Structure formats: C-alpha cells, structure tokens
PDB file of C-alpha atoms in Angstrom:
ATOM      1  CA  MET A   1       6.419-151.709  33.224  1.00  0.00           C
ATOM      2  CA  ASP A   2       5.860-149.261  30.347  1.00  0.00           C
ATOM      3  CA  ARG A   3       3.975-146.894  32.613  1.00  0.00           C
ATOM      4  CA  GLU A   4       6.762-146.894  35.193  1.00  0.00           C
ATOM      5  CA  SER A   5       9.367-146.193  32.646  1.00  0.00           C
ATOM      6  CA  PHE A   6       7.386-143.375  31.137  1.00  0.00           C
ATOM      7  CA  ALA A   7       6.925-141.806  34.697  1.00  0.00           C
ATOM      8  CA  LEU A   8      10.705-142.101  35.384  1.00  0.00           C
ATOM      9  CA  GLN A   9      11.606-140.617  31.988  1.00  0.00           C
ATOM     10  CA  SER A  10       9.281-137.653  32.572  1.00  0.00           C
ATOM     11  CA  GLN A  11      10.966-137.101  36.022  1.00  0.00           C
ATOM     12  CA  ILE A  12      14.391-137.147  34.429  1.00  0.00           C
ATOM     13  CA  ASP A  13      13.291-134.719  31.689  1.00  0.00           C
ATOM     14  CA  GLU A  14      11.840-132.374  34.394  1.00  0.00           C
ATOM     15  CA  LEU A  15      15.064-132.437  36.363  1.00  0.00           C
ATOM     16  CA  GLN A  16      17.148-131.793  33.268  1.00  0.00           C
ATOM     17  CA  ARG A  17      14.948-128.911  32.406  1.00  0.00           C
ATOM     18  CA  ARG A  18      15.536-127.338  35.816  1.00  0.00           C
ATOM     19  CA  MET A  19      19.301-127.722  35.802  1.00  0.00           C
ATOM     20  CA  PRO A  20      21.271-124.697  34.413  1.00  0.00           C
ATOM     21  CA  ILE A  21      23.086-125.410  31.190  1.00  0.00           C
ATOM     22  CA  VAL A  22      26.811-126.189  31.884  1.00  0.00           C
ATOM     23  CA  ASP A  23      27.891-124.011  28.964  1.00  0.00           C
ATOM     24  CA  ASN A  24      26.276-121.070  30.695  1.00  0.00           C
ATOM     25  CA  ARG A  25      28.230-121.593  33.943  1.00  0.00           C
ATOM     26  CA  GLN A  26      30.689-118.761  32.881  1.00  0.00           C
ATOM     27  CA  ALA A  27      27.879-116.316  32.481  1.00  0.00           C
ATOM     28  CA  TYR A  28      26.627-117.156  36.015  1.00  0.00           C
ATOM     29  CA  ILE A  29      30.125-116.629  37.388  1.00  0.00           C
ATOM     30  CA  ALA A  30      30.557-113.339  35.486  1.00  0.00           C
ATOM     31  CA  ALA A  31      27.234-112.037  36.864  1.00  0.00           C
ATOM     32  CA  GLN A  32      28.260-113.003  40.462  1.00  0.00           C
ATOM     33  CA  SER A  33      31.715-111.441  40.170  1.00  0.00           C
ATOM     34  CA  ARG A  34      30.261-108.118  38.857  1.00  0.00           C
ATOM     35  CA  CYS A  35      28.132-107.731  41.955  1.00  0.00           C
ATOM     36  CA  ASP A  36      30.353-109.475  44.529  1.00  0.00           C
ATOM     37  CA  SER A  37      32.578-106.571  45.807  1.00  0.00           C
ATOM     38  CA  ILE A  38      29.600-104.210  45.764  1.00  0.00           C
ATOM     39  CA  THR A  39      27.384-106.541  47.711  1.00  0.00           C
ATOM     40  CA  ARG A  40      30.195-107.222  50.126  1.00  0.00           C
ATOM     41  CA  ALA A  41      30.733-103.467  50.754  1.00  0.00           C
ATOM     42  CA  LEU A  42      27.117-102.323  50.866  1.00  0.00           C
ATOM     43  CA  VAL A  43      24.794-105.130  51.752  1.00  0.00           C
ATOM     44  CA  ASP A  44      26.285-108.386  53.031  1.00  0.00           C
ATOM     45  CA  PRO A  45      29.910-109.096  54.145  1.00  0.00           C
ATOM     46  CA  SER A  46      29.688-112.614  52.763  1.00  0.00           C
ATOM     47  CA  GLY A  47      29.304-111.275  49.216  1.00  0.00           C
ATOM     48  CA  ALA A  48      26.935-112.029  46.370  1.00  0.00           C
ATOM     49  CA  PRO A  49      25.064-115.250  46.674  1.00  0.00           C
ATOM     50  CA  GLY A  50      25.484-118.079  44.185  1.00  0.00           C
ATOM     51  CA  ALA A  51      22.893-119.203  41.680  1.00  0.00           C
ATOM     52  CA  VAL A  52      20.229-121.728  42.616  1.00  0.00           C
ATOM     53  CA  ASN A  53      19.969-124.814  40.371  1.00  0.00           C
ATOM     54  CA  THR A  54      16.477-124.020  39.155  1.00  0.00           C
ATOM     55  CA  GLU A  55      17.265-120.387  38.441  1.00  0.00           C
ATOM     56  CA  GLY A  56      17.716-119.081  34.891  1.00  0.00           C
ATOM     57  CA  LEU A  57      20.442-116.554  34.116  1.00  0.00           C
ATOM     58  CA  LEU A  58      18.155-113.583  33.840  1.00  0.00           C
ATOM     59  CA  GLU A  59      16.375-114.502  37.032  1.00  0.00           C
ATOM     60  CA  TYR A  60      19.742-114.781  38.817  1.00  0.00           C
ATOM     61  CA  ARG A  61      20.965-111.467  37.543  1.00  0.00           C
ATOM     62  CA  CYS A  62      17.676-109.887  38.741  1.00  0.00           C
ATOM     63  CA  ARG A  63      18.116-111.338  42.206  1.00  0.00           C
ATOM     64  CA  LEU A  64      21.653-110.047  42.485  1.00  0.00           C
ATOM     65  CA  LEU A  65      20.628-106.524  41.330  1.00  0.00           C
ATOM     66  CA  ARG A  66      17.652-106.361  43.647  1.00  0.00           C
ATOM     67  CA  GLN A  67      20.171-106.127  46.596  1.00  0.00           C
ATOM     68  CA  ILE A  68      21.891-102.996  45.201  1.00  0.00           C
ATOM     69  CA  GLN A  69      18.967-101.510  43.225  1.00  0.00           C
ATOM     70  CA  LYS A  70      18.200 -98.898  45.862  1.00  0.00           C
ATOM     71  CA  TYR A  71      21.482 -97.110  45.087  1.00  0.00           C
ATOM     72  CA  SER A  72      20.357 -96.206  41.566  1.00  0.00           C
ATOM     73  CA  PRO A  73      18.093 -93.187  41.499  1.00  0.00           C
ATOM     74  CA  LYS A  74      16.914 -94.099  38.000  1.00  0.00           C
ATOM     75  CA  TYR A  75      15.878 -97.719  38.717  1.00  0.00           C
ATOM     76  CA  LYS A  76      15.398 -97.828  42.513  1.00  0.00           C
ATOM     77  CA  ASP A  77      11.570 -98.449  42.214  1.00  0.00           C
ATOM     78  CA  SER A  78      11.582-100.609  38.963  1.00  0.00           C
ATOM     79  CA  ASP A  79      10.551-104.151  38.770  1.00  0.00           C
ATOM     80  CA  LEU A  80      13.543-105.841  37.036  1.00  0.00           C
ATOM     81  CA  SER A  81      11.693-109.126  36.445  1.00  0.00           C
ATOM     82  CA  LYS A  82       9.573-107.388  33.821  1.00  0.00           C
ATOM     83  CA  VAL A  83      12.627-106.633  31.681  1.00  0.00           C
ATOM     84  CA  THR A  84      12.865-109.643  29.237  1.00  0.00           C
ATOM     85  CA  ASP A  85      15.161-108.239  26.457  1.00  0.00           C
ATOM     86  CA  ALA A  86      18.758-109.144  27.171  1.00  0.00           C
ATOM     87  CA  ALA A  87      20.163-105.951  25.593  1.00  0.00           C
ATOM     88  CA  VAL A  88      17.870-103.713  27.565  1.00  0.00           C
ATOM     89  CA  PHE A  89      18.705-105.678  30.695  1.00  0.00           C
ATOM     90  CA  ASP A  90      22.451-105.208  30.051  1.00  0.00           C
ATOM     91  CA  SER A  91      22.074-101.413  30.039  1.00  0.00           C
ATOM     92  CA  VAL A  92      19.865-101.460  33.157  1.00  0.00           C
ATOM     93  CA  GLU A  93      22.416-103.661  34.900  1.00  0.00           C
ATOM     94  CA  ALA A  94      25.267-101.378  33.921  1.00  0.00           C
ATOM     95  CA  GLU A  95      23.411 -98.348  35.291  1.00  0.00           C
ATOM     96  CA  ILE A  96      22.590-100.042  38.616  1.00  0.00           C
ATOM     97  CA  VAL A  97      26.072-101.471  39.081  1.00  0.00           C
ATOM     98  CA  GLY A  98      27.684 -98.081  38.205  1.00  0.00           C
ATOM     99  CA  ALA A  99      25.468 -96.229  40.724  1.00  0.00           C
ATOM    100  CA  ALA A 100      26.240 -98.833  43.422  1.00  0.00           C
ATOM    101  CA  GLU A 101      29.950 -98.571  42.731  1.00  0.00           C
ATOM    102  CA  ARG A 102      29.852 -94.756  43.116  1.00  0.00           C
ATOM    103  CA  GLU A 103      27.963 -95.240  46.375  1.00  0.00           C
ATOM    104  CA  MET A 104      30.511 -97.754  47.508  1.00  0.00           C
ATOM    105  CA  ARG A 105      33.440 -95.363  46.796  1.00  0.00           C
ATOM    106  CA  ARG A 106      31.766 -92.168  48.111  1.00  0.00           C
ATOM    107  CA  PRO A 107      28.833 -92.976  50.403  1.00  0.00           C
ATOM    108  CA  THR A 108      25.906 -90.487  50.349  1.00  0.00           C
ATOM    109  CA  GLN A 109      22.911 -92.592  51.645  1.00  0.00           C
ATOM    110  CA  LEU A 110      23.977 -92.904  55.293  1.00  0.00           C
ATOM    111  CA  GLY A 111      21.558 -92.463  58.140  1.00  0.00           C
ATOM    112  CA  PRO A 112      22.013 -90.231  61.234  1.00  0.00           C
ATOM    113  CA  GLY A 113      24.755 -91.648  63.515  1.00  0.00           C
ATOM    114  CA  GLU A 114      26.061 -93.912  60.737  1.00  0.00           C
ATOM    115  CA  LEU A 115      29.702 -93.914  59.812  1.00  0.00           C
ATOM    116  CA  ARG A 116      31.263 -96.017  56.978  1.00  0.00           C
ATOM    117  CA  GLU A 117      34.801 -96.826  56.327  1.00  0.00           C
ATOM    118  CA  VAL A 118      36.007 -96.940  52.696  1.00  0.00           C
ATOM    119  CA  ARG A 119      39.387 -98.642  52.130  1.00  0.00           C
ATOM    120  CA  GLU A 120      41.418 -97.856  49.026  1.00  0.00           C
ATOM    121  CA  HIS A 121      44.866 -98.656  47.921  1.00  0.00           C
ATOM    122  CA  ASP A 122      47.248 -95.902  46.932  1.00  0.00           C
ATOM    123  CA  ARG A 123      49.868 -96.195  44.192  1.00  0.00           C
ATOM    124  CA  SER A 124      52.399 -97.857  46.468  1.00  0.00           C
ATOM    125  CA  GLY A 125      49.921-100.478  47.664  1.00  0.00           C
ATOM    126  CA  ARG A 126      49.235 -99.097  51.106  1.00  0.00           C
ATOM    127  CA  VAL A 127      45.669 -99.251  52.412  1.00  0.00           C
ATOM    128  CA  VAL A 128      44.054 -95.791  52.997  1.00  0.00           C
ATOM    129  CA  SER A 129      41.050 -95.655  55.083  1.00  0.00           C
ATOM    130  CA  SER A 130      38.542 -92.780  54.655  1.00  0.00           C
ATOM    131  CA  PHE A 131      35.402 -92.320  56.733  1.00  0.00           C
ATOM    132  CA  TYR A 132      32.120 -90.948  55.544  1.00  0.00           C
ATOM    133  CA  GLY A 133      28.956 -90.035  57.514  1.00  0.00           C
ATOM    134  CA  ASP A 134      28.158 -88.475  60.752  1.00  0.00           C
ATOM    135  CA  SER A 135      31.244 -86.948  62.355  1.00  0.00           C
ATOM    136  CA  ILE A 136      29.575 -86.847  65.765  1.00  0.00           C
ATOM    137  CA  ALA A 137      29.215 -90.627  65.586  1.00  0.00           C
ATOM    138  CA  ALA A 138      32.940 -90.926  65.036  1.00  0.00           C
ATOM    139  CA  TRP A 139      33.834 -88.817  68.156  1.00  0.00           C
ATOM    140  CA  ARG A 140      31.027 -89.950  70.460  1.00  0.00           C
ATOM    141  CA  ALA A 141      33.276 -92.705  72.090  1.00  0.00           C
ATOM    142  CA  PHE A 142      35.896 -90.115  72.984  1.00  0.00           C
ATOM    143  CA  THR A 143      33.612 -87.384  74.408  1.00  0.00           C
ATOM    144  CA  PRO A 144      33.196 -87.329  78.213  1.00  0.00           C
ATOM    145  CA  PRO A 145      29.616 -87.237  79.553  1.00  0.00           C
ATOM    146  CA  PRO A 146      28.200 -83.735  80.021  1.00  0.00           C
ATOM    147  CA  ARG A 147      28.769 -82.117  83.417  1.00  0.00           C
ATOM    148  CA  PHE A 148      26.448 -79.585  84.947  1.00  0.00           C
ATOM    149  CA  ALA A 149      27.501 -76.885  87.354  1.00  0.00           C
ATOM    150  CA  ARG A 150      25.615 -74.665  89.584  1.00  0.00           C
ATOM    151  CA  PHE A 151      26.808 -71.239  90.571  1.00  0.00           C
ATOM    152  CA  LEU A 152      26.226 -70.037  94.087  1.00  0.00           C
ATOM    153  CA  THR A 153      25.661 -66.405  94.480  1.00  0.00           C
ATOM    154  CA  PRO A 154      25.622 -64.533  97.824  1.00  0.00           C
ATOM    155  CA  GLY A 155      22.225 -64.765  99.383  1.00  0.00           C
ATOM    156  CA  ALA A 156      21.178 -67.732  97.343  1.00  0.00           C
ATOM    157  CA  ARG A 157      19.891 -70.845  99.127  1.00  0.00           C
ATOM    158  CA  ARG A 158      21.808 -73.972  98.771  1.00  0.00           C
TER     159      ARG A 158
END
C-alpha cells in the first residue's frame, strides 16, 4: 500500500508542477491581449492562441511572438527561446510588437498581386478602409480581357 500511495503522490506532484500558477493567469491574459489584434490582422483571423497548460509564461510569450517576429527587422532571425532574462525579453517583445503594429497600420511586406485592407476609425466613429499593395490586383477584376486586332491593307492576304 505504501508503494502505491507514493506512486500516486508523485503523479499528483508532477501534474501540479505542470499546471500554470493561478496567480499568473493575469500575466498570460495580458500577453495574449498584446498580440491578439496584431495576430488577427497579419497572421490568423482567429487571433492569438491561448496558453497550453504545461507552458510557462516565458515560453508562451515566445510562441506568441514567433508568429509576428518576421515583421521586426532587428529580431526577425533571432531565437527568442534563448532570452532568459525577463527585463531583456520585455524590451525585445516591445520592439517586435511595435514593428508588427506599424506593419499592421501601413503594410510594406506585401507580395506581388497582394492587396491588404486596413480599417481605421475616424474621430466620428466611422470605419475608413484604406488599401495597400498592388494596384493592378485591385483593378484586375474590372479590366476586360485583351483584344487583338489585325489591320488589312490593300494587297495583303486574308
């Protein structure tokens, strides 16, 4: 009986170790809300993913930032999991989120034929849509197919 209770207690300890601390829940929510609108606009329409139960706060923030890291010229090729100091990670996160917000408001990294709509609210609350990207892609649906003509000159064969 003693051996079974020890095995059960070790399993309980392992599960409790994997669970995120409830006091830290606000930090997880804050990290998700920082990246949610950016992720929704640039990466995934469903928004930033939630934390996994076995994931620590720093690991979760790294996973969120990996999705938008390519928009930061300074940190686009960096391995964020190697940053262990919280103060350093805060400044890296601020830089990446700031660069992604700038890209969200004024897109610059668009491919050929890509067009992106940016919706903003003016002072009276109206939604103003601005489009960035390839202008040919915007008008392609309205252009008729090309027509070719052949000119007949006197003496030319038909």
